[in-house]
Structure formats: structure tokens, C-alpha cells
Amino acid sequence: MSSRQQPHSCSQQHALRGNMSPDKAWESLQFGMALILQHRPMTKKSYLELYNLVYQYCTSSSVTMASENYRQRELRSTEFLGQQLYDMLTGFLEKHLSDRSKEGSDKSGDDVLEFYSHNWKFYTFSSQVIHNIFLYLNRHWVRREMEDGNKKVYEIYSLLLVSWRQHFLGRLLLSVRKAVLKLIEKERNGKSVESKYIQCIVQSYVELGIENSMSSRGRILAFYKNEFEKHFLEETKNFYQMESSKFLAGHTITDYVTRADSRLAEEKSRSERLFHESTLVPLIAGCEEVLISAYLQRFYEEFQVLLNGERTDDIRKMYQLVKRVKNSLPPMKEILQRHITRQGLHAVSAVKDTALTEPHTYARAILKVNHTFKNMVLRAFNNESLFVQALDEACETFINKNSVTEEAKNKNKTSELLARYSDLLLKKSSKLVEEGEHDDVLQHVVLLLQYIQDKDVFSKFYTFKLAKRLINNLSVSEDAERSMILKLKEAFGNTYTAKMEKMFNDIELSKGLNDQFRAHLEKINAKVPVEFSIQVLTLGHWLWSQCGNFATPTELDLCIQRFNAFYAAQHSGRRLIWDYAQSSGDIVGHFQKRIYTFTVSTYQMAVLLQFNNLATRTFEQLQDNTQIDQGSLGLVVRSLMKLKVLLGEGVPPDESEDIPSSATISLYKGFNHKKVRINANVPLRIESKKEEERINLAIDNERGYEIQAAVVRVMKTRKTLQHNQLLSEVVGMLQRRFKPQFPHIKKIIEFLIDKEYLERSKEKKDVYLYVA
């Protein structure tokens, strides 16, 4: 046997025939609303009857006046009965909700949440139905009251929510809040909970954000914020303060980082799943405060430990956590920068004893430090600009000033050593890199140059070494040389490599010129006594000093004369200056029935040829016959003595001392060597030192010209400028190539004043005027 609930109809109690009195209409409305709030089924006809009851109640004629016209009577009726109906509805809701809330007053925990959620679900549905029944009241009386500024009147749906907030939730507010916060705590502790209750509470608190005279479509979050979020955030802080303290008592900081990151991810997920979207930001901010900000100092201390152990993965996790807090990264940046600087200085100190003689050890040491921490900045910090800056500033510090530069008493020593390292890489005889690796290694050198303060020093030394390789055909390949120049151009601009590219052009032109010269000799049926080739180089492109006096060997005279005649015919108006100091050739020697071929400089050749007819000569005789200056001749003689081709008597063992004129130099007839082809054209240490001094002098001179040009360029544009501003603008203009010193700039300014390019202002002595 089964039973079935029949849909109710208001007409079962009060039939609508003709006009019904307001009291009767309200009685029917109460009965109908009670059914709706009890979620009892009703027929469609019953809903329409209730709607008509509201209409008839508001338009009842029992309160109209005969003297008024129809429109006035309708308006007065609507105003009076509308107020009356609204007040009665308010009272009805208060009684219904108060009675209903009493049923849950003794409940707690999940029971009160279930009770609240169940009632809220049915009440919100019923409220929509009641709202629709009272649409006529909404459209007329309620609307006019709200437009007139009556803040005690709400749209009917809003009235239903306000009534719920005041008369139902008001009695259960504390127990509901306590229960929902307890439920959240359980979930944080890993227990399974009915999250639907939390969602229902949150959704209801948001819906209940109704203010005076607000449309049912409008909501504010004040109620949700004050009655739930504020207490939730406070409980959250308390929970994580206790948990983090307990966790750290038994775990390391790195373990804590993992734990904190996991907790933050959980809170984000929970917030997105359960709470209003506006809660996420303050929730995460609160969690970050207690989980991260409170322990920043301990993070920084552990960060140094992680750096010492090169624990990149742990560093990455810590960085990802710490960066959540505003202004928390600069201290980490400073710690990293100091650490890289220390590591760099330590690495340089380890190779200090060999750096000056073996520049590859120095270059590789700083490259290794840079490579190590560049990878760390990429992997651990995702190339965050702040930590890239830390790497750059640290590298700039230890590369430009370290134990090697201090021992050499030369702040530009790094530039020179990198140029010498590049020279070793690009020579045919290089064993520093495997075949095919030149490009990558050279790219690393260019990378290090970014940190060099005085890039013009590298340029000068590199250009000088490049010239040696090009003239003596020592380059590993033309492609490698051009690749390096291209890298330098991309990094520092066209001006930086202009002379290098012109040097290549001279070498290419010289190849064609040699072919033309040989064709010319065949054409005139002439011969030269030795195999002979030349390189015609533009004077301004090559870093050579002016060649001194030199008596060319007679074996070369005819070659030189014929080429001079050929070149003069080809290029009228041009003058050739023969630079014998940079020339070289092969000479054959016979010792103990064995033949050796020596690759020598032209100066060495001239000295050796002196012993063809006489086995012993004085140093003075050698100087008279070759016309080489005493210092250069001494270097040549010592280089051949070091090879043991010549023997010296009365020659000081100290290479820095001059060889006396009376010293005797003899050909060592017992010379023996395991190789039959010997390169004797190797500079002595003292010769290299003189070259270094000459390059440094050229650098100083060129800097002077560049500062002059910069000062004139600035003053020509500005016309009038104060002293400190001029210094600042000149430094800014030149700092990509080198960092000019203020005393040097001041000296140049005085020079330009003397030359009448500038003058001091008569009113202010620290102001300069440009003289056109």
C-alpha cells in the first residue's frame, strides 16, 4: 500500500470570486508561503492565485476616497496597502525563521553545518518563488520607495535574505563559524571532510551581503569578510605558526622549504575550490607572512650553506619560496654576489704563480667560475635579472682586480692575458682545444670581455698578436680568425674591429701583389737570388714602431731593388718603408755534416750570415756590419745563444744588461739538434716586455686622443657646461671602451684650453665655453 502527496492549491481554502478583502487575501498568502517554505508541492494554478492575491491586495478599493480620480485612488491604495503588505511579510518571515532556527540551537560540529546547509538550500529556492509571487509589489511600491531613498526597504528577494541573516543565522552564527573552521583544520591535517558544507556556508555568506536599498542583483562582501574570512585568516595564521615552529624543531631548513611550498600549494587549491575568489590574495599573503617572512633570516643563513655545497636544486626551491615575499630577494642577491666574488678570487689565487707565463690557466680559471655560476643563475634563479646582475657585478669585481693584477701592479693585466690566451687559441701550434671547439671557446672569451672595464687594452694587445699571426702565417685558419672578429664586432661595435678588418684586407691584397710581382719577373725574364715574398701593409693599420737603421744582407739587396721598381711603377706617389724587424725567412746551416734549416727573423739572418767567412766576431763588429741598434742586436744575439748556435764570451748572464762592445761572439760548430727544421724566431722574455711597454704607451696615447675628441664633441653640442657635468658626460661617452680617470680628463681639458678649443667663463671659473 502506498501513499502519495497531493499538490496543494490555495483555492482549496479561499476561492477567488470577485474582490477579496485584504485580510482574507493575506490569510491566503500566509498559507501559500508556508507551503512554499516547507517545500511542499503546489500546482501551477496555485502560484498564479498567489500572484493575483498580491495584485488584488495592493489594488484593493476599500481604502480609496470618492473625491479622487481613478489614478489617484490607485496610487493611494498601492502606497498604503503596499506598506502594509511589506510589513506583514517582514513579520511573517521573522516568526518563521526564528522558529526554524530554534531547532538547530543545540547542534554543533557537522550536525549544525548539515542543519544549516539543508535549510539554506530549500530556503533560497523558496525565496525565488516568493520573490516572483510579489513581483507586483516590487515593481510599484518597493521600487518607488527605493527611488525615494527609503533605506529600510529591500526588493523582496533581498528582504528574504536579510531576514534569514537576522533571524536564522543570527542565532547560529557562532556555532556555524566554529564548526566550519574546525572542518577546515581537519582537512589541513589530512582528514577526509564533507567540503560541501564549507562551500554552502561560503556561498550563503556571499549571498547575504545585502545592504540597504540594494538590488537583489547586487552584493558586497562585507558580511562574508567580517563573519567568515576575518576569522578564517586569523585561524590560518595561528595554525601555521604552531605547525612551522614544531616542524623546524625536528627538520632542516631545506626540508621546511619543501613543506612550506607544499602547504602554500594546498592553501591555493583549497581557496580556489571552497572560498570566494577574493579570499585567495589575503589568504596566501597571510600564509607567506607566517611561513616565509618570519623565517627569512634563517633562509639567508641556509642560502650561504647551499651555495657552499653547490646544491642547485635546493637553491632553486628556496628561491621559488622566498621570492613570494616583497623585497626579500635583494639580500639573497648580495649573498650570491659576495660568494661568486670570493670563489673567483680564490680560483685566480690558485693559478697566480703560472698566470703571467701561462695565460690559459688564468683564463680557464675565471671561465670556470663564470660558467659554474651562470648555470646556477639559469637553473636555480631562471635568469632572474637581479641574480644575473649579481653574477655580472661579481665577475666584474674579481676579473678586474685580483691577486694576479695586484702582483703585476697593472689593473689592465686581465685584458692583456685574455688577448694572449686568444692568441694561443688561434695559433696553428695550439693544443689548448680540440679541433672544432675553437668557436665555442672564443665565444667564452668574448663573454669574459663583457666584464672588462678597459676593453681598449684587450683590443690593442689582440690587434698586435693578430698582426704577428697574419704576417708569420701562424693562424690556425682564416675562418677562425674572421669568426673571432665577427664576435667582437657583434659585442662591441664596428669601431672596435675596424683596424682588424683592414689588416685582413692588407694581407689579401698582398697575396695578389706577390702574384703580380712573380708574373712581372717572368715577363722581363729576371730572377732573384732567393725565394722572396712581401706583404705591403697600410702604416696606420698596424701597431709597429718605426724601424731603425739596418744594413740588409747583400743576398736580399737585388730582391728589394726589383720590388721597389715594380711597386713604384704600379703605384705612383706611394712610398714603401721596409720594416725588417717584422720580417722573417729560412736560412740553411751546415754543422758536423748535418744540414739544418732555421726559421729566423731578418735581424737573426743578418747576424748569422756574418759567420759565413769568419767564425768569431766581436759584438762591435756585428753592430757595425748590420747597423742594428745595440739593444735590438743584444736581443738577437742572446736568442741565438739560447739556441746554442752561437757562443758568447764576456756576455752578461742578466738579459736586462747590455752586451759590451768587446764581447766575442762565435759560431758553435758542434751544434746538434734532434730536429732538422728549427724555429729560432722566438722572442725572449725581455723582448716581450718591451713589446708590452710599447703597446701600453700606444694605449695611453690613443686614450688621450679619444678623451680630447669626446670633450670637444660634448662641448660642441652643449656650448656651455659646468665642470662636473662635462666630466660625467665624457665618462659616459667613453665607458664602453675604457673608464677614463678624472685627473686625465682634467689634464686634457687644460690642454684644449691652451689650444683655444675651450675657455673658462669669466663669471664662473668652473664653467667652460666652447670656442667655435
XYZ file of N, CA and C in Angstrom, residues 550-641:
276
model
N 119.292 49.657 -40.599
C 119.578 48.242 -40.810
C 120.267 48.087 -42.160
N 121.398 47.383 -42.135
C 122.129 47.088 -43.371
C 121.662 45.730 -43.865
N 120.860 45.741 -44.906
C 120.287 44.479 -45.385
C 121.403 43.579 -45.927
N 121.268 42.286 -45.721
C 122.250 41.351 -46.289
C 122.285 41.498 -47.809
N 123.480 41.361 -48.380
C 123.642 41.536 -49.825
C 122.777 40.549 -50.602
N 122.498 39.383 -49.979
C 121.673 38.379 -50.644
C 120.250 38.879 -50.904
N 119.819 39.902 -50.150
C 118.459 40.411 -50.297
C 118.388 41.702 -51.106
N 119.511 42.323 -51.351
C 119.516 43.647 -51.988
C 118.806 43.646 -53.334
N 119.133 42.662 -54.198
C 118.548 42.637 -55.532
C 117.028 42.446 -55.451
N 116.578 41.592 -54.532
C 115.133 41.361 -54.372
C 114.432 42.672 -54.023
N 115.001 43.407 -53.085
C 114.391 44.652 -52.621
C 114.368 45.688 -53.734
N 115.472 45.794 -54.459
C 115.555 46.784 -55.542
C 114.512 46.506 -56.620
N 114.365 45.249 -57.020
C 113.423 44.924 -58.079
C 111.970 45.116 -57.635
N 111.687 44.799 -56.368
C 110.310 45.016 -55.920
C 110.005 46.508 -55.799
N 110.967 47.301 -55.341
C 110.766 48.756 -55.262
C 110.418 49.323 -56.629
N 111.169 48.874 -57.646
C 110.919 49.365 -59.007
C 109.541 48.936 -59.492
N 109.189 47.671 -59.226
C 107.879 47.158 -59.635
C 106.757 47.948 -58.960
N 106.879 48.168 -57.665
C 105.788 48.821 -56.908
C 105.655 50.287 -57.324
N 106.794 50.948 -57.562
C 106.747 52.358 -57.966
C 106.035 52.510 -59.302
N 106.241 51.531 -60.182
C 105.565 51.578 -61.477
C 104.066 51.330 -61.326
N 103.697 50.519 -60.361
C 102.292 50.189 -60.141
C 101.541 51.306 -59.417
N 102.210 51.960 -58.449
C 101.537 52.942 -57.587
C 102.404 54.187 -57.468
N 102.207 55.101 -58.342
C 102.986 56.337 -58.290
C 102.530 57.180 -57.102
N 103.471 57.801 -56.431
C 103.135 58.659 -55.295
C 103.159 57.937 -53.964
N 103.252 56.624 -53.963
C 103.322 55.875 -52.703
C 104.780 55.558 -52.367
N 105.053 55.505 -51.061
C 106.417 55.233 -50.619
C 106.421 54.005 -49.724
N 107.346 53.091 -50.003
C 107.478 51.885 -49.189
C 108.504 52.114 -48.087
N 108.132 51.722 -46.864
C 109.058 51.738 -45.735
C 109.249 50.280 -45.316
N 110.458 49.770 -45.470
C 110.706 48.360 -45.188
C 110.870 48.161 -43.679
N 110.059 47.287 -43.133
C 110.111 47.003 -41.694
C 110.789 45.654 -41.498
N 112.109 45.694 -41.403
C 112.879 44.455 -41.316
C 112.690 43.762 -39.964
N 112.320 44.521 -38.960
C 112.154 43.925 -37.628
C 111.019 42.901 -37.611
N 110.068 43.059 -38.528
C 108.923 42.144 -38.576
C 109.070 41.077 -39.657
N 110.161 41.136 -40.395
C 110.364 40.186 -41.496
C 111.022 38.909 -40.978
N 110.885 37.859 -41.758
C 111.475 36.574 -41.368
C 111.807 35.780 -42.618
N 112.562 34.716 -42.429
C 112.915 33.864 -43.555
C 113.572 32.587 -43.076
N 113.920 31.733 -44.022
C 114.605 30.476 -43.708
C 116.065 30.573 -44.151
N 116.952 30.039 -43.317
C 118.379 30.026 -43.643
C 118.909 28.624 -43.352
N 119.774 28.130 -44.207
C 120.303 26.766 -44.088
C 121.690 26.815 -43.466
N 121.926 25.946 -42.495
C 123.237 25.865 -41.836
C 123.790 24.452 -41.888
N 125.103 24.333 -42.066
C 125.777 23.036 -42.140
C 126.607 22.862 -40.883
N 126.290 21.866 -40.082
C 127.017 21.587 -38.840
C 127.301 20.085 -38.749
N 128.607 19.757 -38.642
C 129.026 18.363 -38.449
C 128.370 17.425 -39.481
N 128.502 17.792 -40.728
C 127.990 17.007 -41.842
C 126.466 16.837 -41.805
N 125.764 17.687 -41.033
C 124.305 17.636 -40.962
C 123.749 19.003 -41.348
N 122.679 19.000 -42.103
C 122.108 20.253 -42.599
C 120.850 20.589 -41.784
N 120.766 21.817 -41.317
C 119.616 22.307 -40.548
C 119.012 23.512 -41.257
N 117.703 23.610 -41.173
C 117.005 24.791 -41.703
C 116.445 25.576 -40.524
N 116.865 26.843 -40.426
C 116.440 27.702 -39.322
C 115.430 28.732 -39.839
N 114.299 28.821 -39.157
C 113.365 29.919 -39.423
C 113.764 31.059 -38.497
N 114.135 32.179 -39.081
C 114.717 33.276 -38.301
C 114.104 34.606 -38.712
N 114.292 35.599 -37.839
C 113.922 36.965 -38.217
C 115.003 37.506 -39.151
N 114.700 38.592 -39.836
C 115.684 39.180 -40.759
C 116.916 39.637 -39.993
N 116.731 40.140 -38.767
C 117.867 40.537 -37.933
C 118.717 39.312 -37.589
N 118.098 38.208 -37.211
C 118.849 36.993 -36.914
C 119.588 36.493 -38.151
N 118.929 36.593 -39.317
C 119.549 36.173 -40.577
C 120.807 36.982 -40.847
N 120.685 38.309 -40.659
C 121.836 39.179 -40.927
C 122.999 38.842 -40.009
N 122.735 38.516 -38.735
C 123.797 38.168 -37.782
C 124.428 36.831 -38.168
N 123.635 35.829 -38.472
C 124.174 34.510 -38.813
C 125.027 34.554 -40.086
N 124.597 35.366 -41.049
C 125.368 35.462 -42.298
C 126.751 36.059 -42.066
N 126.942 36.755 -40.949
C 128.256 37.331 -40.636
C 129.293 36.251 -40.358
N 128.836 35.016 -40.066
C 129.763 33.946 -39.706
C 130.021 32.981 -40.866
N 129.637 33.391 -42.079
C 129.926 32.545 -43.244
C 131.425 32.466 -43.508
N 132.110 33.583 -43.344
C 133.533 33.650 -43.666
C 134.428 33.748 -42.437
N 133.847 34.084 -41.308
C 134.634 34.266 -40.096
C 133.877 33.678 -38.921
N 134.501 32.762 -38.173
C 133.790 32.025 -37.126
C 133.598 32.849 -35.868
N 134.396 33.875 -35.653
C 134.308 34.672 -34.428
C 134.322 36.157 -34.780
N 133.416 36.890 -34.130
C 133.379 38.348 -34.300
C 133.074 38.997 -32.966
N 133.494 40.235 -32.844
C 133.141 40.982 -31.639
C 131.721 41.539 -31.810
N 131.154 41.869 -30.652
C 129.801 42.450 -30.681
C 129.804 43.769 -31.451
N 130.924 44.521 -31.333
C 131.028 45.812 -32.031
C 131.046 45.606 -33.546
N 131.762 44.559 -34.014
C 131.810 44.260 -35.442
C 130.412 43.894 -35.970
N 129.721 43.103 -35.201
C 128.361 42.734 -35.623
C 127.473 43.972 -35.755
N 127.634 44.905 -34.806
C 126.800 46.119 -34.852
C 127.171 46.985 -36.050
N 128.475 47.092 -36.330
C 128.910 47.905 -37.475
C 128.425 47.309 -38.789
N 128.495 45.987 -38.906
C 128.144 45.333 -40.171
C 126.631 45.272 -40.418
N 125.849 45.196 -39.340
C 124.392 45.049 -39.514
C 123.639 46.360 -39.308
N 124.283 47.326 -38.614
C 123.669 48.626 -38.308
C 122.428 48.498 -37.395
N 122.301 47.370 -36.733
C 121.192 47.193 -35.787
C 121.554 47.909 -34.492
N 120.582 48.585 -33.885
C 120.878 49.307 -32.636
C 121.283 48.314 -31.560
N 122.028 48.829 -30.567
C 122.655 47.968 -29.568
C 121.636 47.105 -28.818
N 120.511 47.705 -28.405
C 119.508 46.948 -27.648
C 118.910 45.804 -28.446
N 118.512 46.090 -29.690
C 117.904 45.055 -30.533
C 118.910 43.979 -30.901
N 120.164 44.395 -31.183
C 121.196 43.424 -31.537
C 121.476 42.494 -30.355
N 121.477 43.056 -29.152
C 121.684 42.233 -27.966
C 120.618 41.153 -27.849
N 119.360 41.506 -28.115
C 118.270 40.527 -28.065
C 118.463 39.440 -29.112
N 118.905 39.836 -30.307
C 119.116 38.862 -31.390
C 120.230 37.888 -31.022
N 121.332 38.425 -30.544
C 122.479 37.569 -30.182
C 122.096 36.605 -29.063
N 121.416 37.104 -28.048
C 121.018 36.251 -26.921
C 120.062 35.133 -27.378
N 119.154 35.463 -28.330
C 118.216 34.432 -28.806
C 118.968 33.306 -29.503
N 120.041 33.640 -30.264
C 120.818 32.613 -30.964
C 121.736 31.862 -29.997
N 122.190 32.553 -28.955
C 122.977 31.879 -27.922
C 122.105 30.900 -27.140
